[in-house]
Coordinates of C-alpha atoms in Angstrom, one line a residue:
M1 CA 75.1 89.4 114.3
T2 CA 71.2 90.5 113.5
R3 CA 68.7 88.4 112.0
A4 CA 69.1 90.6 108.8
D5 CA 72.5 89.1 108.0
L6 CA 70.4 85.7 106.6
I7 CA 72.0 85.4 103.3
A8 CA 75.5 86.9 104.6
A9 CA 75.5 83.9 107.0
A10 CA 74.1 81.4 104.7
R11 CA 77.3 82.2 102.5
G12 CA 79.7 81.3 105.6
A13 CA 78.0 78.0 106.3
P14 CA 75.0 76.0 105.2
L15 CA 72.2 76.9 107.7
L16 CA 69.8 74.5 108.9
V17 CA 66.2 74.9 107.8
S18 CA 62.8 73.5 109.3
G19 CA 60.9 70.7 107.5
G20 CA 57.5 70.8 106.9
L21 CA 54.5 71.3 109.3
A22 CA 51.8 68.7 108.5
E23 CA 53.1 66.4 110.9
P24 CA 53.5 68.7 113.9
L25 CA 50.2 70.1 113.3
A26 CA 48.4 66.8 112.4
G27 CA 46.4 66.3 115.5
H28 CA 44.0 69.3 114.5
G29 CA 42.8 67.2 111.7
A30 CA 42.4 70.8 109.6
A31 CA 42.2 70.3 106.1
C32 CA 44.0 73.7 105.5
L33 CA 46.8 74.1 107.8
E34 CA 47.2 77.8 106.9
V35 CA 43.8 78.7 109.0
L36 CA 45.6 77.6 111.9
N37 CA 47.7 80.9 111.9
L38 CA 44.4 82.6 112.8
E39 CA 42.2 79.7 115.1
Q40 CA 45.4 77.9 117.0
P41 CA 48.2 80.6 117.3
R42 CA 50.2 79.0 120.2
D43 CA 50.2 75.5 118.5
V44 CA 51.8 76.9 115.5
R45 CA 54.3 78.5 117.4
A46 CA 54.6 75.4 119.3
A47 CA 55.7 73.5 116.1
H48 CA 58.1 76.3 115.3
A49 CA 59.6 76.0 118.6
G50 CA 60.1 72.0 118.0
Y51 CA 62.2 72.6 114.8
L52 CA 64.2 75.3 116.5
A53 CA 65.2 73.2 119.4
A54 CA 66.1 70.5 117.1
G55 CA 68.5 72.5 115.7
A56 CA 67.2 74.4 112.7
R57 CA 68.7 77.9 112.2
V58 CA 66.5 79.5 109.7
I59 CA 62.1 78.2 109.9
R60 CA 59.6 78.6 107.3
T61 CA 56.2 80.0 107.8
N62 CA 53.0 78.1 107.6
T63 CA 52.1 79.8 104.0
A64 CA 53.1 76.7 102.1
G65 CA 48.9 76.7 100.8
A66 CA 48.7 80.1 101.7
S67 CA 47.9 81.7 98.5
P68 CA 44.6 83.4 97.2
E69 CA 43.8 80.5 95.1
R70 CA 44.4 77.9 97.4
L71 CA 42.6 79.6 100.2
D72 CA 39.4 80.2 97.8
R73 CA 39.2 76.1 98.3
Y74 CA 38.2 76.9 102.0
R75 CA 36.2 80.4 100.8
M76 CA 39.1 82.3 102.3
H77 CA 40.1 84.2 99.5
D78 CA 40.1 87.4 101.0
E79 CA 41.9 86.4 104.2
A80 CA 45.3 85.7 102.1
F81 CA 46.8 88.8 103.4
I82 CA 46.2 88.3 107.0
V83 CA 46.7 84.3 107.2
S84 CA 50.5 85.3 105.7
Y85 CA 50.9 88.3 108.0
M86 CA 49.7 86.1 111.1
A87 CA 52.1 83.0 110.2
A88 CA 55.2 85.7 109.6
E89 CA 54.8 87.2 113.4
H90 CA 54.5 83.7 114.7
A91 CA 57.5 82.3 113.2
V92 CA 59.3 85.9 114.1
Q93 CA 58.0 85.2 117.7
S94 CA 59.5 82.0 117.9
A95 CA 62.7 82.8 116.4
R96 CA 63.2 85.8 118.7
I97 CA 62.3 83.6 121.8
S98 CA 64.9 80.9 120.6
T99 CA 67.6 83.7 120.0
D100 CA 67.2 85.2 123.4
E101 CA 67.1 81.9 125.1
T102 CA 70.1 80.1 123.3
G103 CA 72.2 83.2 122.0
V104 CA 72.1 82.0 119.0
T105 CA 70.9 83.0 115.6
R106 CA 67.7 82.2 114.1
W107 CA 66.0 83.7 111.1
V108 CA 62.6 83.3 109.2
L109 CA 61.7 82.5 105.8
G110 CA 58.5 83.1 104.4
V111 CA 56.7 80.8 101.8
A112 CA 55.4 82.2 98.6
R113 CA 53.9 79.1 97.0
M114 CA 52.5 79.9 93.6
E115 CA 49.9 78.4 91.7
S116 CA 50.5 77.4 88.3
R117 CA 46.8 76.3 87.5
I118 CA 43.1 76.3 89.1
R119 CA 40.6 74.2 88.6
Q120 CA 37.8 76.4 86.7
L121 CA 40.2 78.7 85.1
G122 CA 43.4 75.8 84.0
F123 CA 46.3 78.2 83.8
L124 CA 46.4 81.2 86.0
P125 CA 46.4 84.4 83.9
L126 CA 49.7 86.3 84.6
E127 CA 48.0 89.3 86.3
R128 CA 46.6 87.2 89.0
V129 CA 50.0 85.6 89.7
E130 CA 51.3 89.1 90.2
S131 CA 48.4 89.5 92.4
A132 CA 48.7 86.6 94.6
A133 CA 52.6 87.0 94.9
R134 CA 52.0 90.6 96.2
T135 CA 49.0 89.6 98.7
M136 CA 51.4 87.5 100.2
A137 CA 54.6 89.2 100.2
S138 CA 53.1 92.0 101.6
G139 CA 51.4 89.8 104.5
L140 CA 54.9 88.2 104.8
A141 CA 57.3 91.2 104.8
G142 CA 54.4 93.3 107.0
G143 CA 55.0 90.3 109.3
G144 CA 58.8 90.5 110.0
V145 CA 60.5 87.7 107.6
D146 CA 64.0 87.5 106.8
A147 CA 64.0 86.4 103.5
I148 CA 60.8 85.5 101.4
V149 CA 61.2 82.1 98.8
V150 CA 58.9 82.3 95.8
E151 CA 58.1 78.7 94.9
T152 CA 57.1 78.6 91.0
N153 CA 57.5 76.7 87.4
Q154 CA 60.1 77.3 85.0
D155 CA 58.0 79.2 82.7
G156 CA 59.6 82.7 82.4
A157 CA 56.4 85.1 82.4
R158 CA 55.1 83.2 84.9
L159 CA 58.3 83.9 87.1
A160 CA 58.8 87.7 86.0
A161 CA 54.8 88.1 87.0
A162 CA 55.8 86.4 90.5
F163 CA 58.8 88.7 91.2
D164 CA 57.0 91.7 90.1
G165 CA 54.6 90.8 92.6
V166 CA 56.6 90.3 95.5
R167 CA 58.3 93.5 95.0
R168 CA 55.2 95.4 94.9
G169 CA 53.9 93.5 97.7
M170 CA 57.2 94.1 99.5
S171 CA 56.8 98.0 98.8
D172 CA 53.0 97.9 100.1
A173 CA 54.8 96.6 103.4
G174 CA 57.5 99.2 103.4
R175 CA 60.3 96.7 103.7
S176 CA 62.5 95.2 101.4
V177 CA 63.9 91.4 101.9
P178 CA 66.2 89.3 100.0
V179 CA 63.7 87.0 97.5
L180 CA 65.0 83.3 97.0
L181 CA 63.6 81.0 94.5
T182 CA 62.8 77.1 94.2
L183 CA 61.8 76.4 90.7
R184 CA 59.6 73.3 90.1
Y185 CA 59.5 71.7 86.7
D186 CA 55.9 71.8 85.1
A187 CA 55.4 70.0 81.8
L188 CA 52.8 72.8 81.2
F189 CA 51.0 71.6 77.7
A190 CA 52.7 68.4 76.7
T191 CA 55.3 65.6 78.2
P192 CA 58.5 67.1 76.9
H193 CA 61.7 65.7 75.6
R194 CA 63.9 64.7 78.2
D195 CA 66.8 66.6 77.0
R196 CA 64.4 70.0 77.6
V197 CA 63.4 69.6 80.9
T198 CA 67.1 70.4 82.4
E199 CA 67.5 73.0 79.7
E200 CA 64.6 74.7 80.6
L201 CA 64.9 74.9 84.3
A202 CA 68.6 75.8 83.3
G203 CA 66.9 78.9 81.3
A204 CA 64.7 80.0 84.2
A205 CA 67.8 79.9 86.8
A206 CA 69.8 82.4 84.2
A207 CA 66.6 84.3 84.2
A208 CA 66.5 84.3 88.2
A209 CA 69.7 85.6 88.0
G210 CA 68.8 88.4 86.1
L211 CA 66.4 89.0 88.4
G212 CA 68.4 89.1 91.4
V213 CA 67.4 86.2 93.1
A214 CA 69.5 85.9 96.4
A215 CA 69.5 82.1 96.4
L216 CA 67.8 79.2 94.2
G217 CA 66.9 75.8 94.4
I218 CA 65.2 72.7 92.6
A219 CA 62.5 71.1 93.6
N220 CA 63.3 67.0 93.3
T221 CA 60.1 65.9 91.1
D222 CA 59.3 65.2 87.8
L223 CA 63.2 65.7 86.6
A224 CA 64.9 64.0 83.6
D225 CA 68.6 63.8 84.9
G226 CA 68.2 63.2 88.3
W227 CA 68.4 65.8 91.2
A228 CA 72.2 66.5 91.8
A229 CA 72.7 66.4 87.9
T230 CA 70.1 69.1 87.4
L231 CA 70.8 71.0 90.2
R232 CA 74.8 71.1 89.0
A233 CA 73.6 72.0 85.4
V234 CA 71.4 74.9 87.0
A235 CA 74.4 76.1 89.0
R236 CA 76.4 76.7 86.0
A237 CA 73.4 79.1 85.1
F238 CA 73.1 80.6 88.2
P239 CA 76.3 82.3 89.9
G240 CA 74.6 82.4 93.3
P241 CA 74.0 80.5 96.7
L242 CA 72.2 77.2 96.3
M243 CA 69.5 75.7 98.6
V244 CA 68.2 72.3 98.8
E245 CA 65.2 70.6 100.8
A246 CA 65.0 66.7 101.3
A247 CA 64.6 64.0 104.0
P248 CA 67.6 63.2 106.0
T249 CA 68.1 59.5 104.5
S250 CA 67.6 60.4 100.7
R251 CA 70.2 59.4 98.1
D252 CA 69.7 62.1 96.4
L253 CA 70.4 64.4 99.0
T254 CA 73.9 62.4 100.0
A255 CA 74.7 63.0 96.2
I256 CA 74.4 66.5 96.4
L257 CA 76.1 66.9 100.1
N258 CA 79.1 64.7 98.8
D259 CA 79.4 66.9 95.4
P260 CA 82.5 69.2 95.3
I261 CA 80.5 71.8 93.5
L262 CA 77.4 71.8 95.0
W263 CA 78.6 71.6 98.6
F264 CA 80.5 75.1 98.6
R265 CA 77.2 76.6 96.9
L266 CA 75.1 75.3 99.6
A267 CA 73.4 78.1 101.6
L268 CA 70.3 76.5 103.2
V269 CA 69.7 72.9 103.4
G270 CA 66.5 71.6 105.1
G271 CA 63.7 69.5 104.7
G272 CA 62.0 66.5 106.4
A273 CA 58.6 66.2 108.1
S274 CA 59.5 66.6 111.7
P275 CA 61.7 68.0 114.2
Q276 CA 63.6 64.6 114.5
D277 CA 64.2 64.6 110.6
T278 CA 65.8 67.6 111.4
K279 CA 68.1 66.7 114.1
L280 CA 69.3 64.1 112.0
L281 CA 69.7 66.3 109.2
S282 CA 71.6 68.7 111.7
E283 CA 73.9 65.8 112.6
R284 CA 74.7 64.8 108.9
L285 CA 75.8 68.4 108.2
G286 CA 77.9 68.7 111.3
A287 CA 79.8 65.4 110.8
L288 CA 80.3 66.8 107.3
Q289 CA 81.5 70.1 108.4
G290 CA 83.6 68.7 110.8
G291 CA 85.5 65.6 109.3
D292 CA 87.8 65.1 106.6
E293 CA 85.5 64.9 103.8
V294 CA 85.6 68.9 104.0
G295 CA 89.0 68.5 102.9
N296 CA 88.1 65.9 100.2
L297 CA 85.6 68.0 98.6
H298 CA 88.6 71.1 98.7
A299 CA 90.7 68.6 96.8
A300 CA 87.8 67.6 94.3
A301 CA 86.8 71.4 93.6
A302 CA 90.1 72.6 93.0
N303 CA 90.5 72.2 89.6
D304 CA 86.7 72.4 88.6
P305 CA 86.1 75.7 87.1
A306 CA 82.5 75.9 88.0
A307 CA 83.7 75.6 91.6
V308 CA 83.3 78.8 93.5
P309 CA 86.5 80.0 96.6
A310 CA 85.9 77.2 99.4
R311 CA 84.6 78.1 102.9
R312 CA 86.6 78.7 105.4
P313 CA 86.0 76.3 108.6
K314 CA 83.6 78.0 110.8
G315 CA 82.2 77.4 114.4
K316 CA 78.9 78.2 115.9
L317 CA 77.6 81.5 114.1

């Protein structure tokens, strides 16, 4: 199996994704972790290696704060492309080394987090959303990532602008990779009625399906109905694979892993703050996949119209 088969492999069994890089890179005391892609490449690669050694099958690039608008706070707006490009190269090299050493395929997920607002302008104009997405996507795709995850809010116009930018960026790089989406709820102009929160996220998920999103996740922040309930509602609007990101001891994650519908839709599972969290999450997934729980989930899902065909038991990919 090649590294290009990320989405196909994830449909066979959930792939474990690395957690955050703030803790592994905390020793540098850097206000902007993304600058370490340029100044401390060995340490960035070492952080990735720690997650891979802990069992991560997919590692996220060090680009959570690499949008041009976020880098502008450190007078690095013009370095946005090279920051994303180098972040991708570091992660790809780490994944290749791990694959060669272990014989287990590893992948790289390029993170493109879109800013909704900036201090000087308030809400970011749509053309700047598209431009930021294009810059980051061109760097990530050019650096060799296997897929790009766009993180943005539920506003349909911003979602469309971000995806237009990502497509243009991949065209600039001469590479096309699957595009994933993490939606985060943003109240925008006022606190919404409780019923609107889940409804708006489900509407954005339906729009994402039309945009060709390969997999979808929901950030566990500012929700009205709880993470599992919200993800289940969103799953009815989005027919594709799902992904989740949480600490290994999260009660919300437990609810999702024990949900007979969501479990069989999960493609990527990750989160936490350190390789130790990834190791704990790996143990949880291994116990669930190898125990009687899977049979119970099969039975519970059999009569639910929202269920997709159950996964076949699989060994190591």
